[in-house]
């Protein structure tokens, strides 16, 4: 039986929003027993132009989820105007820390409001209207959150595409949601890379995106780039002449706010659609309670805005709470492995939220980069994106947090909009590796494969959620049937997460990872089918199967089994072609770590690849490969094991 290893001190808990386990349990029970009245109280903290007339509609059979029905509000007004009107215009909203240590910039709430209004007018001037889709393909520059909030202000729907995606991946995402405008930048800087070709990639993509009418280009580096005069314009030129007043558009609670693409186990990436009222309420409330945000905190989430963590916990949650939110353009090891801690010291960060993969990379470098910096401002640490193991949890707790900071290991997904399972820092005794207990209003259940709820403690199963919560995604853009099929068909009446989990003898949840063909590489969610598609585009490849294997830093690495075409040699030249093909098709973050050539893949007699066997081989667990008698040709396995890389 694992016992909690960390309990917040009395002083810590005293000032916390939720300050004891009994208090957590009490509020949790209320939220579960009367969700309508619970969420009515929480949603009332936002500024509504018109109050809703029904709290929620929840129909998992048809995938119909609605929150705060017929309410009207504007997200940018809630994140900006409301705070300025309350006298907080002079408070810092956003601190941008550049990749190069001497570069930073901050915006007060008034300044950010002005920028957002100007940008909103620029969008309108370009012809963007309510409901139009706008794609952003940018690195971590302040113009990214500014343009997101500007979209929210006029009711346009943003679709942020992570800046490491390739031109082809960008093209497919733009085409899927038929974006009218693309916002990008000249080139990008990240670590030692001082010239990432953003505009060049954007041009390549836009050559095959008929819906794009205009490209707006932020000057980040000043690198010379080609502008196409009838299509492209500079951000700064348009902003210079834009009017600084733009009234926020009253939006329906269920109007779309954004689309964000994420990977599934099959097919093309899914455009996860989040709407306005429920998403904002959930992002703001979880940010406040889980990070125990108070008005003098300096909050830093190191994620990229190209992923959901950045949307909910750099932009919308913190700004809705009138927080100071730090955004960072760089990487943890540039100019050296102390960079995170330099930034903490420089801006006196109190709440720090990062990914286990970053911690593993930093831990490997020893304690000196941490202990040589002053981290005394820190009072809370958080992690997200993948399971955190005991060694890095202990290092985070003892070396970074000096044993004084609670760690919130937050479990959630692009689809959930906000955190669902998490400790509450002033209340929950912590166990390393456990995301602990459900947040208010969330009812996790463990299911058997055949759809029965597993009761009691000390059990494992498939993680599903009973009942809706305000931040839940509403559909897959353009494919509602896929939405129902993916999330609600496996266990009718429940939302299925795709994760497996264990509930220990004290009811603590441990997320054990994906149970589908989705990998988690350095906290990036990657569909094996997508990587296989990229490999298949390399000349000379007949067939490929991709699985994950445990990787010290990345959490999971990508292991590709590839069958070359007849007459083609499975050599380093082909391996390099494969890597380049994947980079061109998706991006460098999904480059296979290992490639094993094989004359054949293990298949059943009906032609289905047996991934279970490939997984075991990739993991090096070759002594017991289980039943291989159903294979069409069991001898394939022997050579696969022998040739393991
Ligand atoms: O497998 C879970 C893992 O990340 C998946 C969601 O990925 P994505 O949609 O990209 O969102 C990541 C950021 C919210 C989940 O299905 N995951 C996320 N958080 C944790 C986690 N696994 C274990 N522990 C976590 N705290």
CSV table of N, CA, C and O and ligand atoms in Angstrom, one decimal, residues 261-263 272 307-310 313 353 356 383-388 408-416 418-419 421 433-435 463 495 497-500 510-516 518-520 523-526, ligand 1:
chain,number,residue,atom,x,y,z
A,261,UNK,N,-6.6,20.7,-33.5
A,261,UNK,CA,-6.5,19.4,-34.0
A,261,UNK,C,-5.7,18.5,-33.1
A,261,UNK,O,-4.7,18.9,-32.5
A,262,UNK,N,-6.1,17.3,-32.9
A,262,UNK,CA,-5.4,16.3,-32.1
A,262,UNK,C,-5.5,14.9,-32.8
A,262,UNK,O,-6.3,14.7,-33.6
A,263,UNK,N,-4.6,14.1,-32.3
A,263,UNK,CA,-4.4,12.8,-33.0
A,263,UNK,C,-5.3,11.7,-32.4
A,263,UNK,O,-5.5,11.7,-31.2
A,272,UNK,N,-11.0,19.1,-32.8
A,272,UNK,CA,-11.7,19.2,-31.6
A,272,UNK,C,-12.3,20.6,-31.4
A,272,UNK,O,-11.6,21.6,-31.5
A,307,UNK,N,-0.9,23.7,-28.3
A,307,UNK,CA,-1.6,22.6,-27.7
A,307,UNK,C,-2.6,23.1,-26.7
A,307,UNK,O,-2.6,24.3,-26.3
A,308,UNK,N,-3.5,22.2,-26.3
A,308,UNK,CA,-4.6,22.6,-25.4
A,308,UNK,C,-4.1,23.3,-24.1
A,308,UNK,O,-4.8,24.2,-23.6
A,309,UNK,N,-3.0,22.8,-23.6
A,309,UNK,CA,-2.5,23.3,-22.3
A,309,UNK,C,-2.3,24.8,-22.4
A,309,UNK,O,-2.7,25.6,-21.5
A,310,UNK,N,-1.7,25.2,-23.5
A,310,UNK,CA,-1.5,26.7,-23.7
A,310,UNK,C,-2.8,27.4,-23.9
A,310,UNK,O,-3.0,28.5,-23.4
A,313,UNK,N,-4.5,27.1,-20.2
A,313,UNK,CA,-3.8,27.6,-19.0
A,313,UNK,C,-2.6,28.5,-19.2
A,313,UNK,O,-1.8,28.7,-18.4
A,353,UNK,N,4.1,25.4,-14.0
A,353,UNK,CA,3.4,24.3,-14.5
A,353,UNK,C,4.1,23.8,-15.7
A,353,UNK,O,4.3,24.5,-16.7
A,356,UNK,N,6.3,16.4,-17.5
A,356,UNK,CA,7.3,15.5,-17.0
A,356,UNK,C,8.5,15.3,-17.9
A,356,UNK,O,9.7,15.1,-17.5
A,383,UNK,N,2.3,19.5,-13.1
A,383,UNK,CA,2.7,18.7,-14.3
A,383,UNK,C,1.5,18.3,-15.1
A,383,UNK,O,0.4,18.2,-14.5
A,384,UNK,N,1.7,18.1,-16.3
A,384,UNK,CA,0.6,17.7,-17.2
A,384,UNK,C,1.2,16.9,-18.5
A,384,UNK,O,2.3,17.2,-18.8
A,385,UNK,N,0.4,16.1,-19.1
A,385,UNK,CA,0.6,15.6,-20.4
A,385,UNK,C,1.0,14.2,-20.5
A,385,UNK,O,0.9,13.5,-21.5
A,386,UNK,N,1.5,13.6,-19.4
A,386,UNK,CA,2.0,12.2,-19.4
A,386,UNK,C,2.2,11.8,-18.0
A,386,UNK,O,2.3,12.6,-17.1
A,387,UNK,N,2.2,10.5,-17.8
A,387,UNK,CA,2.5,10.0,-16.4
A,387,UNK,C,3.8,10.5,-15.9
A,387,UNK,O,4.8,10.5,-16.7
A,388,UNK,N,3.9,10.9,-14.7
A,388,UNK,CA,5.2,11.3,-14.1
A,388,UNK,C,5.6,10.1,-13.1
A,388,UNK,O,4.8,9.6,-12.4
A,408,UNK,N,0.8,19.6,-8.3
A,408,UNK,CA,-0.4,19.1,-8.8
A,408,UNK,C,-0.2,18.4,-10.2
A,408,UNK,O,0.3,18.9,-11.1
A,409,UNK,N,-0.4,17.0,-10.1
A,409,UNK,CA,-0.2,16.2,-11.3
A,409,UNK,C,-1.6,16.2,-11.9
A,409,UNK,O,-2.5,15.5,-11.5
A,410,UNK,N,-1.8,16.9,-13.0
A,410,UNK,CA,-3.1,17.2,-13.6
A,410,UNK,C,-3.3,16.3,-14.8
A,410,UNK,O,-2.6,16.3,-15.8
A,411,UNK,N,-4.4,15.5,-14.7
A,411,UNK,CA,-4.8,14.7,-15.9
A,411,UNK,C,-5.9,15.3,-16.7
A,411,UNK,O,-6.9,15.6,-16.0
A,412,UNK,N,-5.7,15.4,-17.9
A,412,UNK,CA,-6.8,15.9,-18.8
A,412,UNK,C,-6.4,15.7,-20.3
A,412,UNK,O,-5.4,15.1,-20.5
A,413,UNK,N,-7.2,16.2,-21.2
A,413,UNK,CA,-7.0,15.9,-22.6
A,413,UNK,C,-7.5,17.2,-23.4
A,413,UNK,O,-8.3,17.9,-22.9
A,414,UNK,N,-7.1,17.2,-24.7
A,414,UNK,CA,-7.6,18.2,-25.6
A,414,UNK,C,-9.1,18.3,-25.6
A,414,UNK,O,-9.7,19.3,-25.5
A,415,UNK,N,-9.7,17.1,-25.5
A,415,UNK,CA,-11.1,16.9,-25.6
A,415,UNK,C,-11.8,17.5,-24.3
A,415,UNK,O,-13.0,17.8,-24.4
A,416,UNK,N,-11.1,17.4,-23.2
A,416,UNK,CA,-11.8,17.8,-21.9
A,416,UNK,C,-11.8,19.3,-21.7
A,416,UNK,O,-12.4,19.7,-20.7
A,418,UNK,N,-10.3,21.2,-20.0
A,418,UNK,CA,-9.6,21.6,-18.7
A,418,UNK,C,-9.3,20.3,-17.9
A,418,UNK,O,-9.7,19.2,-18.3
A,419,UNK,N,-8.7,20.6,-16.8
A,419,UNK,CA,-8.2,19.5,-15.9
A,419,UNK,C,-9.4,18.7,-15.3
A,419,UNK,O,-10.3,19.3,-14.8
A,421,UNK,N,-8.8,15.3,-13.5
A,421,UNK,CA,-8.4,14.6,-12.3
A,421,UNK,C,-7.1,15.2,-11.8
A,421,UNK,O,-6.1,15.4,-12.6
A,433,UNK,N,3.2,10.2,-8.8
A,433,UNK,CA,2.7,9.4,-9.9
A,433,UNK,C,1.2,9.3,-9.9
A,433,UNK,O,0.6,8.8,-10.9
A,434,UNK,N,0.5,9.8,-8.9
A,434,UNK,CA,-0.9,9.8,-8.9
A,434,UNK,C,-1.5,11.1,-9.2
A,434,UNK,O,-1.2,12.1,-8.5
A,435,UNK,N,-2.5,11.2,-10.1
A,435,UNK,CA,-3.2,12.4,-10.3
A,435,UNK,C,-4.3,12.6,-9.2
A,435,UNK,O,-5.1,13.6,-9.2
A,463,UNK,N,-10.5,4.0,-18.4
A,463,UNK,CA,-11.0,5.2,-17.8
A,463,UNK,C,-12.1,5.9,-18.6
A,463,UNK,O,-11.9,6.3,-19.8
A,495,UNK,N,-18.5,9.0,-21.5
A,495,UNK,CA,-17.4,9.5,-22.3
A,495,UNK,C,-16.2,8.6,-22.1
A,495,UNK,O,-15.7,8.5,-21.0
A,497,UNK,N,-12.2,7.9,-22.5
A,497,UNK,CA,-11.0,8.7,-22.6
A,497,UNK,C,-9.9,8.2,-23.5
A,497,UNK,O,-9.1,8.9,-23.9
A,498,UNK,N,-9.9,6.9,-23.7
A,498,UNK,CA,-8.8,6.2,-24.4
A,498,UNK,C,-7.6,5.9,-23.5
A,498,UNK,O,-6.6,5.4,-23.9
A,499,UNK,N,-7.8,6.2,-22.2
A,499,UNK,CA,-6.7,5.9,-21.2
A,499,UNK,C,-7.1,4.8,-20.4
A,499,UNK,O,-8.3,4.5,-20.1
A,500,UNK,N,-6.0,4.1,-19.8
A,500,UNK,CA,-6.2,3.1,-18.8
A,500,UNK,C,-5.9,3.7,-17.5
A,500,UNK,O,-5.1,4.7,-17.4
A,510,UNK,N,-4.3,6.5,-10.7
A,510,UNK,CA,-3.0,6.5,-11.4
A,510,UNK,C,-3.3,6.3,-12.9
A,510,UNK,O,-3.9,5.3,-13.2
A,511,UNK,N,-3.0,7.2,-13.7
A,511,UNK,CA,-3.2,7.1,-15.2
A,511,UNK,C,-2.1,6.2,-15.7
A,511,UNK,O,-0.9,6.6,-15.6
A,512,UNK,N,-2.4,5.1,-16.4
A,512,UNK,CA,-1.4,4.2,-16.9
A,512,UNK,C,-1.0,4.5,-18.3
A,512,UNK,O,0.0,3.9,-18.8
A,513,UNK,N,-1.8,5.3,-19.0
A,513,UNK,CA,-1.4,5.6,-20.4
A,513,UNK,C,-2.5,5.2,-21.4
A,513,UNK,O,-3.5,4.6,-21.0
A,514,UNK,N,-2.3,5.5,-22.7
A,514,UNK,CA,-3.3,5.2,-23.7
A,514,UNK,C,-3.5,3.7,-23.9
A,514,UNK,O,-2.5,2.9,-23.8
A,515,UNK,N,-4.7,3.3,-24.2
A,515,UNK,CA,-5.0,1.9,-24.5
A,515,UNK,C,-5.3,1.8,-26.0
A,515,UNK,O,-5.6,0.7,-26.4
A,516,UNK,N,-5.1,2.9,-26.7
A,516,UNK,CA,-5.4,2.8,-28.2
A,516,UNK,C,-4.0,3.0,-28.9
A,516,UNK,O,-3.0,3.1,-28.3
A,518,UNK,N,-2.3,5.4,-29.9
A,518,UNK,CA,-1.9,6.8,-29.8
A,518,UNK,C,-0.6,6.8,-28.9
A,518,UNK,O,-0.6,6.2,-27.8
A,519,UNK,N,0.4,7.5,-29.3
A,519,UNK,CA,1.6,7.6,-28.5
A,519,UNK,C,1.7,8.9,-27.8
A,519,UNK,O,1.0,9.9,-28.2
A,520,UNK,N,2.5,8.9,-26.8
A,520,UNK,CA,2.8,10.2,-26.1
A,520,UNK,C,4.3,10.4,-26.1
A,520,UNK,O,5.0,9.9,-25.2
A,523,UNK,N,5.4,14.3,-24.4
A,523,UNK,CA,4.1,15.1,-24.1
A,523,UNK,C,3.3,15.4,-25.3
A,523,UNK,O,2.2,16.0,-25.2
A,524,UNK,N,3.8,15.0,-26.5
A,524,UNK,CA,3.1,15.3,-27.8
A,524,UNK,C,2.2,14.0,-28.1
A,524,UNK,O,2.8,12.9,-28.1
A,525,UNK,N,1.0,14.3,-28.4
A,525,UNK,CA,0.1,13.2,-28.7
A,525,UNK,C,0.2,12.8,-30.2
A,525,UNK,O,0.0,13.7,-31.0
A,526,UNK,N,0.5,11.6,-30.5
A,526,UNK,CA,0.8,11.2,-31.9
A,526,UNK,C,0.1,9.9,-32.2
A,526,UNK,O,0.2,8.9,-31.5
B,1,LIG,O1,-2.8,9.8,-22.0
B,1,LIG,C1,-3.2,10.9,-21.3
B,1,LIG,C2,-2.0,11.9,-21.3
B,1,LIG,O2,-2.2,12.8,-22.4
B,1,LIG,C3,-3.4,12.4,-23.1
B,1,LIG,C4,-4.0,13.7,-23.6
B,1,LIG,O3,-3.2,14.3,-24.5
B,1,LIG,P1,-3.5,15.7,-25.1
B,1,LIG,O4,-4.9,15.7,-25.6
B,1,LIG,O5,-2.4,16.1,-26.1
B,1,LIG,O6,-3.5,16.7,-23.9
B,1,LIG,C5,-2.3,16.8,-23.1
B,1,LIG,C6,-2.5,18.0,-22.2
B,1,LIG,C7,-3.7,18.0,-21.4
B,1,LIG,C8,-4.2,11.7,-22.1
B,1,LIG,O7,-5.2,10.9,-22.7
B,1,LIG,N1,-2.0,12.7,-20.0
B,1,LIG,C9,-2.3,13.9,-19.9
B,1,LIG,N2,-2.1,14.3,-18.6
B,1,LIG,C10,-1.6,13.3,-17.9
B,1,LIG,C11,-1.6,12.2,-18.8
B,1,LIG,N3,-1.2,11.0,-18.5
B,1,LIG,C12,-0.8,10.8,-17.2
B,1,LIG,N4,-0.9,11.8,-16.3
B,1,LIG,C13,-1.3,13.0,-16.6
B,1,LIG,N5,-1.3,14.0,-15.6
